[in-house]
Amino acid sequence: MKILISADMEGATGVTWPADCEPGTEQWRRCRGMFTSDVNAAIGGLFEGGATEVLVNEAHSTMRNLLLEELDERATMITGRHKELSMVEGVQAGDVDGIVFLGYHCGAGEDGVLAHTYLPNAITGVWLGGQPASEGYLNAAVVAEYGTPVILVTGDDRACEDAGSYAPFARTVAVKDHVSRYAARCRPPARTAADIREAAEKAMLLAGRLEPPPPAERAMEIEVDSAQLAQAAAMVPGVTRTGTRRVRYTSPNAYEMIRAFKAVCTLISSSMENDYG
Ligand SMILES: [Zn+2]
């Protein structure tokens, strides 16, 4: 049984503040250890539950946050940016029996710790097929096309609630409880590690390749926080501007959906100005 861990940082133990997960800051250096602790706890539990192979895919920012030198030596890790499937790179091999969304968070516009969807602030809402779509929601649609079930989600309590919208049978571990977008009631890593380990072991009962659903054409709608960002996004072929701060496109499957979304995000990122956004 091969398991993939998609490891994001905003939903890791102890992380509540932008600098906690912004590469290069003092707080980020400190929080890398707690993030690595969460991942090691998941790896340990997965092997105890019957996994034979665990691949970790770094999914946050520069995608160079976890401490490889402290990683459980039974696992391997994809580190660094520019990957075909970004946060769920590795699933396209077609041999992944289950995926863990570790350190995940609520989507843009939601009231969760460090809530956002891909871009910290510029994107204010995303809807897939008319449903509010967090990163977990979008990535779950992608991995479903490869027959891979989401077996475990960790993050703040709001991220665990959000998992109910895309993986209702998955195990969840709330490593912290939401107080505000930048505050949470946190438990020390030793305690969250024990919970993650136990949940990961049990989550292995949910692992096993599923029949992939037939490709479904769905509309993607994205709202941004200023007009020129919608203008920039609409430069991607097939993306149309439907309002001052809104764009829309349809994709024949989730693979195309997520790749077009990455293109939209890249254009938006390059169209922001200091202070004004
Ligand atoms: Zn992130």
Short mmCIF file of C-alpha atoms and ligand atoms in Angstrom, two decimals:
data_model
loop_
_atom_site.label_atom_id
_atom_site.label_comp_id
_atom_site.label_asym_id
_atom_site.label_seq_id
_atom_site.Cartn_x
_atom_site.Cartn_y
_atom_site.Cartn_z
CA MET A 1 0.00 0.00 0.00
CA LYS A 2 1.54 3.27 -1.16
CA ILE A 3 0.43 6.48 0.55
CA LEU A 4 1.10 10.06 -0.52
CA ILE A 5 1.22 12.90 2.02
CA SER A 6 0.48 16.36 0.60
CA ALA A 7 2.06 18.56 3.27
CA ASP A 8 0.94 22.19 3.57
CA MET A 9 2.16 24.38 6.41
CA GLU A 10 -0.64 26.77 7.43
CA GLY A 11 -2.51 23.96 9.16
CA ALA A 12 0.52 22.54 10.99
CA THR A 13 0.82 22.40 14.77
CA GLY A 14 1.53 25.84 16.28
CA VAL A 15 1.28 27.79 13.01
CA THR A 16 -1.16 30.72 13.28
CA TRP A 17 0.59 33.80 11.88
CA PRO A 18 1.80 34.71 8.36
CA ALA A 19 5.46 34.83 9.44
CA ASP A 20 5.12 31.33 10.95
CA CYS A 21 4.98 29.93 7.43
CA GLU A 22 6.83 32.55 5.42
CA PRO A 23 10.16 31.08 4.28
CA GLY A 24 13.21 32.83 5.70
CA THR A 25 11.66 34.32 8.82
CA GLU A 26 12.78 33.46 12.34
CA GLN A 27 9.33 32.09 13.23
CA TRP A 28 9.27 29.93 10.07
CA ARG A 29 12.60 28.36 11.11
CA ARG A 30 11.06 27.48 14.46
CA CYS A 31 7.80 26.19 12.97
CA ARG A 32 9.57 23.93 10.44
CA GLY A 33 10.33 21.59 13.32
CA MET A 34 6.69 21.34 14.39
CA PHE A 35 5.62 20.86 10.77
CA THR A 36 8.17 18.05 10.38
CA SER A 37 6.91 16.52 13.63
CA ASP A 38 3.35 16.38 12.23
CA VAL A 39 4.59 14.69 9.05
CA ASN A 40 6.70 12.15 10.96
CA ALA A 41 3.71 11.32 13.15
CA ALA A 42 1.63 10.63 10.05
CA ILE A 43 4.38 8.50 8.50
CA GLY A 44 4.70 6.46 11.69
CA GLY A 45 0.97 5.83 11.93
CA LEU A 46 0.65 4.94 8.25
CA PHE A 47 3.37 2.28 8.51
CA GLU A 48 1.80 0.90 11.68
CA GLY A 49 -1.50 0.68 9.80
CA GLY A 50 -0.01 -1.35 6.95
CA ALA A 51 1.54 1.12 4.50
CA THR A 52 4.53 -0.27 2.64
CA GLU A 53 5.62 2.96 0.99
CA VAL A 54 5.11 6.63 1.96
CA LEU A 55 5.91 9.52 -0.35
CA VAL A 56 5.77 13.06 1.05
CA ASN A 57 5.09 15.94 -1.34
CA GLU A 58 5.92 19.41 -0.03
CA ALA A 59 2.94 21.63 -0.84
CA HIS A 60 3.61 25.00 0.77
CA SER A 61 5.02 28.20 -0.78
CA THR A 62 8.57 27.46 -1.98
CA MET A 63 7.87 23.80 -1.22
CA ARG A 64 11.15 23.64 0.74
CA ASN A 65 9.99 23.73 4.34
CA LEU A 66 10.30 20.24 5.83
CA LEU A 67 13.55 19.10 7.39
CA LEU A 68 14.66 16.14 5.27
CA GLU A 69 17.44 15.37 7.73
CA GLU A 70 14.81 14.75 10.42
CA LEU A 71 12.30 12.90 8.25
CA ASP A 72 11.36 9.34 9.19
CA GLU A 73 13.91 7.35 7.21
CA ARG A 74 11.30 4.98 5.79
CA ALA A 75 9.74 7.80 3.71
CA THR A 76 10.89 9.66 0.63
CA MET A 77 10.09 13.29 -0.15
CA ILE A 78 9.53 15.52 -3.18
CA THR A 79 10.90 18.93 -2.27
CA GLY A 80 11.06 22.08 -4.41
CA ARG A 81 8.74 23.88 -6.83
CA HIS A 82 7.52 23.60 -10.42
CA LYS A 83 5.64 20.31 -10.55
CA GLU A 84 2.93 19.15 -12.94
CA LEU A 85 0.33 18.65 -10.21
CA SER A 86 1.69 21.06 -7.60
CA MET A 87 0.22 20.16 -4.18
CA VAL A 88 -0.68 16.60 -5.21
CA GLU A 89 2.39 15.84 -7.31
CA GLY A 90 3.04 12.11 -7.33
CA VAL A 91 -0.56 10.96 -7.60
CA GLN A 92 -0.33 10.83 -11.40
CA ALA A 93 1.90 7.74 -11.16
CA GLY A 94 -1.41 5.92 -10.72
CA ASP A 95 -0.14 3.67 -7.92
CA VAL A 96 -1.17 5.69 -4.85
CA ASP A 97 -3.68 3.89 -2.59
CA GLY A 98 -4.49 6.83 -0.35
CA ILE A 99 -3.58 10.45 0.23
CA VAL A 100 -3.17 12.49 3.41
CA PHE A 101 -3.86 16.23 3.32
CA LEU A 102 -1.62 17.35 6.18
CA GLY A 103 -1.54 20.92 7.49
CA TYR A 104 -4.47 21.99 5.34
CA HIS A 105 -6.63 25.09 5.95
CA CYS A 106 -9.93 26.70 4.97
CA GLY A 107 -10.46 28.42 1.65
CA ALA A 108 -10.38 32.10 0.73
CA GLY A 109 -13.02 34.18 2.48
CA GLU A 110 -13.69 31.56 5.18
CA ASP A 111 -13.18 32.14 8.89
CA GLY A 112 -10.34 29.69 9.52
CA VAL A 113 -6.70 29.95 10.66
CA LEU A 114 -4.66 31.42 7.78
CA ALA A 115 -7.59 30.81 5.44
CA HIS A 116 -6.79 31.35 1.75
CA THR A 117 -6.84 29.55 -1.58
CA TYR A 118 -3.41 29.38 -3.18
CA LEU A 119 -2.71 33.14 -2.99
CA PRO A 120 -2.66 34.66 0.52
CA ASN A 121 -5.03 37.57 -0.20
CA ALA A 122 -5.63 38.37 -3.88
CA ILE A 123 -8.15 35.55 -4.38
CA THR A 124 -11.27 36.16 -2.28
CA GLY A 125 -13.36 33.19 -3.38
CA VAL A 126 -13.27 30.03 -5.54
CA TRP A 127 -16.23 27.90 -6.65
CA LEU A 128 -16.05 24.59 -8.50
CA GLY A 129 -19.31 23.42 -10.01
CA GLY A 130 -21.04 26.10 -7.94
CA GLN A 131 -19.61 24.80 -4.64
CA PRO A 132 -17.21 26.83 -2.47
CA ALA A 133 -13.84 25.22 -3.10
CA SER A 134 -10.87 25.19 -0.72
CA GLU A 135 -7.47 23.81 -1.71
CA GLY A 136 -8.57 20.51 -0.18
CA TYR A 137 -11.73 20.52 -2.30
CA LEU A 138 -9.79 21.21 -5.52
CA ASN A 139 -7.03 18.70 -4.79
CA ALA A 140 -9.57 16.03 -3.80
CA ALA A 141 -11.19 16.45 -7.23
CA VAL A 142 -7.79 15.90 -8.87
CA VAL A 143 -6.79 12.81 -6.90
CA ALA A 144 -10.23 11.24 -7.44
CA GLU A 145 -9.42 11.10 -11.15
CA TYR A 146 -6.56 8.76 -10.31
CA GLY A 147 -8.76 6.58 -8.09
CA THR A 148 -6.99 7.77 -4.92
CA PRO A 149 -9.10 8.37 -1.79
CA VAL A 150 -8.37 11.09 0.78
CA ILE A 151 -7.91 9.08 3.99
CA LEU A 152 -6.76 11.68 6.55
CA VAL A 153 -6.92 15.47 6.87
CA THR A 154 -5.12 17.53 9.54
CA GLY A 155 -5.33 21.27 10.21
CA ASP A 156 -7.32 23.57 12.46
CA ASP A 157 -10.83 22.55 13.52
CA ARG A 158 -12.34 24.62 10.67
CA ALA A 159 -10.19 22.81 8.08
CA CYS A 160 -11.42 19.51 9.53
CA GLU A 161 -15.02 20.72 9.09
CA ASP A 162 -14.22 21.73 5.52
CA ALA A 163 -12.97 18.19 4.84
CA GLY A 164 -16.58 17.08 5.25
CA SER A 165 -17.34 18.84 1.94
CA TYR A 166 -14.84 16.79 -0.11
CA ALA A 167 -13.87 13.69 1.91
CA PRO A 168 -16.70 12.88 4.33
CA PHE A 169 -15.26 9.47 5.26
CA ALA A 170 -11.70 10.65 5.89
CA ARG A 171 -10.25 10.71 9.40
CA THR A 172 -9.49 14.20 10.69
CA VAL A 173 -7.20 15.61 13.37
CA ALA A 174 -7.64 19.19 14.55
CA VAL A 175 -4.16 20.14 15.78
CA LYS A 176 -5.46 23.56 16.92
CA ASP A 177 -8.78 25.32 17.43
CA HIS A 178 -9.63 28.48 15.53
CA VAL A 179 -9.78 31.76 17.49
CA SER A 180 -9.34 34.13 14.54
CA ARG A 181 -7.67 34.08 11.13
CA TYR A 182 -4.35 34.66 12.92
CA ALA A 183 -4.90 33.03 16.31
CA ALA A 184 -5.62 29.52 17.57
CA ARG A 185 -5.74 27.52 20.76
CA CYS A 186 -2.75 25.22 20.24
CA ARG A 187 -1.57 21.95 21.75
CA PRO A 188 2.16 21.14 21.92
CA PRO A 189 3.61 18.96 19.15
CA ALA A 190 4.09 15.97 21.44
CA ARG A 191 0.33 15.78 21.97
CA THR A 192 -0.72 16.49 18.39
CA ALA A 193 1.82 13.92 17.16
CA ALA A 194 0.17 11.23 19.27
CA ASP A 195 -3.24 12.09 17.79
CA ILE A 196 -1.97 12.23 14.21
CA ARG A 197 -0.16 8.91 14.62
CA GLU A 198 -3.26 7.18 15.95
CA ALA A 199 -5.52 8.64 13.25
CA ALA A 200 -3.07 7.77 10.47
CA GLU A 201 -2.94 4.15 11.62
CA LYS A 202 -6.75 3.93 11.57
CA ALA A 203 -6.94 5.83 8.26
CA MET A 204 -5.12 2.94 6.57
CA LEU A 205 -8.41 1.04 6.75
CA LEU A 206 -9.72 3.52 4.16
CA ALA A 207 -6.80 3.01 1.76
CA GLY A 208 -7.35 1.14 -1.47
CA ARG A 209 -7.66 2.21 -5.05
CA LEU A 210 -11.14 3.15 -6.21
CA GLU A 211 -12.73 3.13 -9.62
CA PRO A 212 -12.01 6.65 -10.95
CA PRO A 213 -15.18 8.62 -11.70
CA PRO A 214 -15.83 9.53 -15.34
CA PRO A 215 -14.44 12.96 -16.23
CA ALA A 216 -16.94 15.66 -15.39
CA GLU A 217 -17.02 19.06 -17.05
CA ARG A 218 -17.33 21.66 -14.32
CA ALA A 219 -17.30 25.42 -14.18
CA MET A 220 -14.63 27.15 -12.14
CA GLU A 221 -15.30 30.66 -10.83
CA ILE A 222 -12.69 32.84 -9.19
CA GLU A 223 -13.18 36.16 -7.42
CA VAL A 224 -10.22 38.49 -6.85
CA ASP A 225 -9.78 41.61 -4.74
CA SER A 226 -9.09 44.14 -7.50
CA ALA A 227 -10.10 44.71 -11.10
CA GLN A 228 -6.76 44.38 -12.89
CA LEU A 229 -6.30 40.91 -11.46
CA ALA A 230 -9.47 39.70 -13.20
CA GLN A 231 -8.20 41.35 -16.37
CA ALA A 232 -4.88 39.48 -16.04
CA ALA A 233 -6.56 36.13 -15.30
CA ALA A 234 -8.69 36.47 -18.44
CA MET A 235 -5.53 36.34 -20.57
CA VAL A 236 -5.49 32.56 -20.08
CA PRO A 237 -7.20 31.03 -23.14
CA GLY A 238 -10.71 29.89 -22.21
CA VAL A 239 -10.95 32.13 -19.14
CA THR A 240 -13.58 34.86 -19.45
CA ARG A 241 -14.20 37.88 -17.28
CA THR A 242 -17.72 37.77 -15.88
CA GLY A 243 -17.54 40.80 -13.61
CA THR A 244 -15.23 43.55 -12.40
CA ARG A 245 -13.45 41.12 -10.04
CA ARG A 246 -14.63 37.75 -11.32
CA VAL A 247 -13.57 35.21 -13.96
CA ARG A 248 -14.94 31.85 -15.10
CA TYR A 249 -13.85 28.88 -17.17
CA THR A 250 -14.96 25.32 -17.75
CA SER A 251 -12.69 22.29 -17.85
CA PRO A 252 -13.39 18.80 -19.17
CA ASN A 253 -11.76 17.23 -16.08
CA ALA A 254 -10.03 18.11 -12.79
CA TYR A 255 -6.54 17.71 -14.29
CA GLU A 256 -7.23 20.53 -16.76
CA MET A 257 -9.06 22.51 -14.06
CA ILE A 258 -6.10 22.59 -11.67
CA ARG A 259 -3.57 23.36 -14.39
CA ALA A 260 -5.64 26.30 -15.68
CA PHE A 261 -6.03 27.47 -12.08
CA LYS A 262 -2.25 27.45 -11.63
CA ALA A 263 -1.90 29.54 -14.80
CA VAL A 264 -4.52 31.99 -13.48
CA CYS A 265 -2.71 32.23 -10.12
CA THR A 266 0.64 32.85 -11.83
CA LEU A 267 -0.79 35.71 -13.87
CA ILE A 268 -2.55 37.21 -10.86
CA SER A 269 0.66 37.04 -8.81
CA SER A 270 2.57 38.93 -11.47
CA SER A 271 -0.11 41.64 -11.74
CA MET A 272 -0.06 42.93 -8.15
CA GLU A 273 1.58 46.18 -7.11
CA ASN A 274 3.09 46.97 -3.73
CA ASP A 275 0.60 48.32 -1.16
CA TYR A 276 -2.27 48.67 -3.64
CA GLY A 277 -2.30 44.94 -4.50
ZN ZN B 1 0.37 26.72 2.25
#
